[in-house]
Coordinates of C-alpha atoms in Angstrom, one line a residue:
M1 CA -40.2 4.8 16.5
R2 CA -42.5 7.3 17.4
A3 CA -42.1 10.3 19.6
W4 CA -44.0 13.4 20.5
V5 CA -41.7 16.4 19.0
Q6 CA -42.0 20.3 20.1
E7 CA -40.7 21.7 16.9
A8 CA -41.4 25.6 17.7
L9 CA -41.6 27.2 21.4
G10 CA -45.6 27.7 22.4
R11 CA -46.8 25.1 19.8
P12 CA -48.9 22.4 19.2
M13 CA -46.4 18.6 19.3
V14 CA -45.8 16.8 16.5
L15 CA -46.3 12.7 16.5
K16 CA -43.6 11.6 14.1
E17 CA -40.9 9.0 13.2
V18 CA -37.4 9.6 14.5
P19 CA -34.5 7.8 15.1
E20 CA -33.8 4.9 17.5
P21 CA -32.2 6.2 20.3
I22 CA -28.7 4.5 20.5
P23 CA -27.1 5.1 24.6
G24 CA -24.4 6.1 24.9
P25 CA -21.5 5.1 27.8
G26 CA -23.3 5.2 31.2
E27 CA -26.4 5.0 29.5
V28 CA -29.1 2.3 28.8
L29 CA -32.0 1.8 26.8
L30 CA -35.5 2.3 28.5
E31 CA -38.4 1.1 27.1
V32 CA -41.1 4.0 27.6
E33 CA -44.2 2.4 29.5
A34 CA -45.5 5.6 30.7
V35 CA -45.2 9.3 31.3
G36 CA -46.1 11.5 34.1
L37 CA -46.6 15.3 33.1
N38 CA -45.4 17.8 35.3
F39 CA -46.2 21.8 35.2
A40 CA -42.3 22.1 34.3
D41 CA -43.0 19.9 31.3
H42 CA -45.5 22.7 30.5
L43 CA -43.1 25.8 30.8
L44 CA -40.0 24.0 29.1
R45 CA -42.8 24.0 25.8
L46 CA -43.0 27.7 26.3
G47 CA -39.5 28.2 26.8
G48 CA -40.0 29.5 30.4
Y49 CA -38.5 27.2 32.6
L50 CA -35.4 27.1 34.9
T51 CA -33.6 25.7 31.9
R52 CA -33.8 26.5 28.2
V53 CA -34.2 23.7 25.8
H54 CA -34.0 24.7 21.3
P55 CA -36.5 22.9 19.6
P56 CA -36.7 20.5 18.3
F57 CA -36.7 18.3 21.7
V58 CA -39.0 15.3 23.1
P59 CA -41.0 16.7 26.2
G60 CA -41.2 14.4 29.1
M61 CA -38.9 14.4 32.4
E62 CA -40.8 11.5 34.2
A63 CA -40.9 8.4 32.6
V64 CA -41.8 4.7 33.5
G65 CA -40.3 2.1 31.6
R66 CA -38.2 -1.2 31.6
V67 CA -34.6 -1.9 31.0
E68 CA -33.7 -5.5 30.4
G69 CA -37.4 -6.6 31.2
R70 CA -37.0 -4.7 35.1
R71 CA -39.3 -1.7 35.8
Y72 CA -37.9 1.4 36.6
A73 CA -38.8 5.2 37.3
A74 CA -36.2 7.5 35.3
L75 CA -36.1 11.4 35.8
M76 CA -34.4 13.5 32.6
G77 CA -34.6 17.3 31.6
H78 CA -36.6 16.0 28.7
G79 CA -37.0 13.1 26.0
G80 CA -39.7 10.7 27.9
L81 CA -42.4 11.1 25.2
A82 CA -41.2 8.5 23.2
E83 CA -41.7 4.6 22.8
R84 CA -37.7 4.5 23.5
V85 CA -35.2 7.0 25.2
A86 CA -31.6 6.9 26.3
V87 CA -31.3 7.5 29.7
K88 CA -28.2 7.7 32.4
E89 CA -28.1 4.7 34.5
E90 CA -27.8 7.0 37.9
A91 CA -30.7 8.6 36.5
L92 CA -33.0 5.0 37.2
L93 CA -34.7 4.8 40.5
P94 CA -36.0 1.4 41.5
L95 CA -39.6 0.8 42.4
P96 CA -41.4 -1.3 44.7
E97 CA -43.0 -4.5 43.6
G98 CA -46.6 -4.4 43.1
L99 CA -46.8 -0.7 42.1
G100 CA -49.0 -0.5 39.7
L101 CA -47.6 1.3 36.2
E102 CA -49.8 4.9 36.3
E103 CA -48.8 5.3 40.2
A104 CA -45.3 4.7 39.4
A105 CA -45.5 7.4 36.7
A106 CA -47.1 9.6 39.4
F107 CA -44.3 8.9 41.7
P108 CA -40.8 10.4 41.1
V109 CA -41.0 14.4 40.7
S110 CA -44.0 15.2 43.5
F111 CA -42.8 12.5 45.9
L112 CA -39.2 13.5 46.0
T113 CA -39.7 17.4 45.9
A114 CA -42.4 16.9 48.5
Y115 CA -39.8 15.1 50.9
L116 CA -37.1 17.3 49.9
A117 CA -38.9 20.6 50.2
L118 CA -40.2 19.4 53.9
K119 CA -37.1 17.4 55.3
G120 CA -35.8 19.6 58.4
V121 CA -40.1 21.1 59.4
P122 CA -40.1 20.2 63.0
P123 CA -42.7 17.1 63.9
G124 CA -45.7 18.3 65.2
T125 CA -46.0 21.7 63.7
W126 CA -48.4 23.3 61.0
V127 CA -47.5 23.0 57.3
L128 CA -49.7 25.2 54.6
V129 CA -49.9 22.4 51.4
Q130 CA -51.4 25.0 48.2
A131 CA -53.0 23.0 45.3
A132 CA -54.0 20.5 47.6
G133 CA -55.6 18.1 44.8
G134 CA -53.2 18.1 42.3
A135 CA -50.0 15.8 41.8
L136 CA -47.7 17.5 44.6
G137 CA -50.2 18.6 47.0
T138 CA -51.8 15.0 47.0
A139 CA -48.2 13.7 47.5
A140 CA -46.8 16.6 49.9
I141 CA -50.2 16.1 52.3
Q142 CA -49.1 12.2 52.7
V143 CA -45.1 12.8 52.9
A144 CA -46.3 15.7 55.6
K145 CA -48.2 13.2 57.8
A146 CA -45.4 10.7 57.4
L147 CA -43.0 13.5 58.8
G148 CA -45.3 14.0 62.0
L149 CA -46.3 17.0 60.6
R150 CA -49.8 19.1 60.8
V151 CA -51.5 19.8 57.6
V152 CA -53.5 22.8 56.4
A153 CA -54.4 22.0 52.5
A154 CA -55.9 24.5 50.6
A155 CA -57.6 24.5 47.0
S156 CA -59.6 26.2 44.5
R157 CA -62.4 24.4 44.7
P158 CA -64.7 23.0 47.5
E159 CA -64.8 19.4 45.7
K160 CA -61.1 18.9 46.5
L161 CA -61.4 19.3 50.0
A162 CA -62.7 15.8 50.5
L163 CA -59.8 14.1 48.6
A164 CA -57.3 16.1 50.8
Q165 CA -58.9 15.1 54.3
G166 CA -59.2 11.4 53.0
L167 CA -55.3 11.6 52.2
G168 CA -54.4 12.6 56.0
A169 CA -54.7 16.6 56.3
D170 CA -55.6 17.8 59.2
L171 CA -57.4 21.2 58.0
A172 CA -58.8 22.0 54.4
S173 CA -60.3 25.2 53.0
T174 CA -60.6 27.0 49.7
Y175 CA -58.2 29.9 49.3
E176 CA -61.3 32.4 49.8
T177 CA -61.7 31.2 53.5
L178 CA -58.1 30.2 53.8
P179 CA -56.9 33.5 55.7
E180 CA -59.7 33.0 58.3
R181 CA -58.6 29.1 58.8
V182 CA -55.2 30.2 59.3
K183 CA -55.9 32.9 61.8
E184 CA -57.6 30.5 64.2
L185 CA -54.7 28.4 64.2
G186 CA -52.1 31.6 65.1
G187 CA -50.5 31.1 61.9
V188 CA -48.7 28.0 60.3
E189 CA -44.6 27.3 60.5
A190 CA -44.2 26.2 56.6
I191 CA -45.8 26.8 53.4
L192 CA -45.4 24.9 50.1
E193 CA -45.3 28.0 47.9
V194 CA -46.7 26.6 44.1
R195 CA -49.6 29.5 43.3
G196 CA -46.6 32.8 43.4
K197 CA -49.1 34.8 45.5
L198 CA -45.8 36.0 48.3
E199 CA -47.7 38.5 49.9
E200 CA -50.5 36.8 50.9
S201 CA -48.7 33.7 52.0
L202 CA -46.2 35.7 54.1
G203 CA -49.2 37.0 55.8
L204 CA -50.1 33.6 56.9
L205 CA -46.7 32.4 58.6
K206 CA -46.4 32.6 62.1
P207 CA -43.1 34.2 63.6
G208 CA -40.2 32.7 62.3
G209 CA -41.9 30.6 59.8
T210 CA -40.1 29.5 56.4
L211 CA -42.0 29.8 52.9
V212 CA -40.2 27.1 50.6
Y213 CA -41.2 28.3 47.0
V214 CA -42.0 25.6 44.5
G215 CA -43.2 27.4 41.8
A216 CA -45.8 30.1 40.5
A217 CA -48.2 28.0 38.8
E218 CA -50.6 30.7 38.4
G219 CA -48.2 33.0 37.1
E220 CA -47.6 35.8 39.7
V221 CA -43.9 36.8 40.3
V222 CA -43.5 40.1 42.3
P223 CA -41.1 41.8 44.5
L224 CA -40.5 40.8 47.6
N225 CA -39.7 43.4 50.2
P226 CA -37.3 42.3 52.8
L227 CA -38.7 44.5 55.8
R228 CA -41.4 42.0 55.6
L229 CA -39.4 39.0 56.4
M230 CA -37.4 41.4 58.8
R231 CA -40.3 41.9 60.8
K232 CA -41.5 38.3 61.9
N233 CA -37.8 36.5 61.3
L234 CA -39.4 35.0 58.2
T235 CA -37.3 32.7 55.8
V236 CA -38.2 32.2 52.3
R237 CA -36.4 29.2 50.6
G238 CA -36.4 28.7 47.1
F239 CA -36.6 25.2 46.0
W240 CA -35.8 23.5 42.3
L241 CA -35.6 19.5 42.2
A242 CA -33.1 18.7 39.2
P243 CA -29.9 19.7 41.0
L244 CA -30.5 18.0 44.1
L245 CA -30.9 14.9 42.1
Q246 CA -27.0 15.0 41.9
D247 CA -26.5 15.0 45.1
R248 CA -26.3 11.0 45.4
P249 CA -26.5 10.8 49.6
L250 CA -29.7 13.1 49.7
L251 CA -31.5 11.4 46.9
E252 CA -30.5 8.0 48.8
E253 CA -32.0 9.4 51.7
A254 CA -35.2 10.4 50.2
L255 CA -35.6 6.6 48.6
G256 CA -34.5 5.5 51.7
F257 CA -37.7 7.4 53.5
L258 CA -39.9 6.9 50.6
L259 CA -39.6 3.7 48.9
P260 CA -40.5 1.6 51.8
R261 CA -43.7 2.9 52.3
L262 CA -44.7 3.9 48.5
G263 CA -47.9 1.5 47.5
Q264 CA -48.3 1.2 52.0
T265 CA -49.0 4.4 53.3
L266 CA -47.5 6.5 50.8
K267 CA -50.0 6.0 47.6
P268 CA -49.6 8.4 44.3
V269 CA -53.3 9.6 43.1
V270 CA -53.3 9.1 39.5
G271 CA -56.0 11.3 37.6
Q272 CA -56.6 11.0 34.0
V273 CA -54.8 8.7 31.9
F274 CA -54.4 9.5 28.2
P275 CA -53.4 7.0 25.8
F276 CA -50.2 8.2 23.6
A277 CA -51.6 9.2 20.6
E278 CA -53.3 11.8 23.0
A279 CA -50.3 13.2 24.9
E280 CA -51.4 17.1 23.5
A281 CA -54.7 16.6 25.1
A282 CA -53.2 15.4 28.2
F283 CA -51.4 18.7 28.6
Q284 CA -54.6 20.2 28.3
A285 CA -55.6 18.6 31.0
L286 CA -53.0 19.2 33.2
L287 CA -53.7 23.1 32.8
D288 CA -57.4 22.4 33.7
R289 CA -58.0 23.5 37.6
G290 CA -60.3 20.9 37.9
H291 CA -58.2 18.0 37.4
V292 CA -57.1 16.3 40.6
G293 CA -53.6 13.9 41.1
K294 CA -51.1 13.7 38.3
V295 CA -52.1 13.4 34.5
V296 CA -50.2 10.0 33.2
V297 CA -50.0 9.2 29.5
R298 CA -49.8 5.4 28.9
V299 CA -47.3 5.0 26.0
R300 CA -47.9 0.9 26.1

């Protein structure tokens, strides 16, 4: 079978023939149909992710495919960019009937992250969603509204703001005008931080507010002065989806909220879709700040 193999960190992948996967105990064979790309996949390929995988390996942590004829989403550490992959049975996620293939590929990572990062934020309060045109941003806007929150959506380009408002954002702004717009609100109670600009973001929080650190897509990692937190009683909370998936009751709670709404009030936004042979180009599109929604690789 064919798979995209990362033979060296920081280098292009290679499409090649590899041995057929053999499921072990507790595993099933997933016939991969599509793969949703994430910034974490890019970091894994560079050797800069929270977990390190030594080459050679097959990238792709989020896939959709069939097991004995039934379609599932699957979350794994890597291995999705292949025609078939052995996955743990517990890694399979059910999907509602009628959900399109590309939408299914855009669902798991973004929507689970959005729900688990926002759960516990009191209804009626303001949350700032950064990168509002991206996969996580478009999911977070919808999930926040479903949780009864008020949303400030921020993006780098004005043309992405209409999409955010169409998804339910109460206020939309470019980063350039964001401080002024948030100041008019008196600050926000919560921030989903994906840019990594902590100093700038902490200044947007109301006293007692919370910043949920999901990532640093712009590569900025700076020291955090605790005095900044003390003066306004602020909280900074780290978020990493992977270990939370091992908490079955928490996962079931998230799916119980998301699945009945998926395809109804929650609709994954699919951006560019690439054929399997163009997976490397799909990664380049992922890094283009002009892209919106989830970048998907269609395997079949």
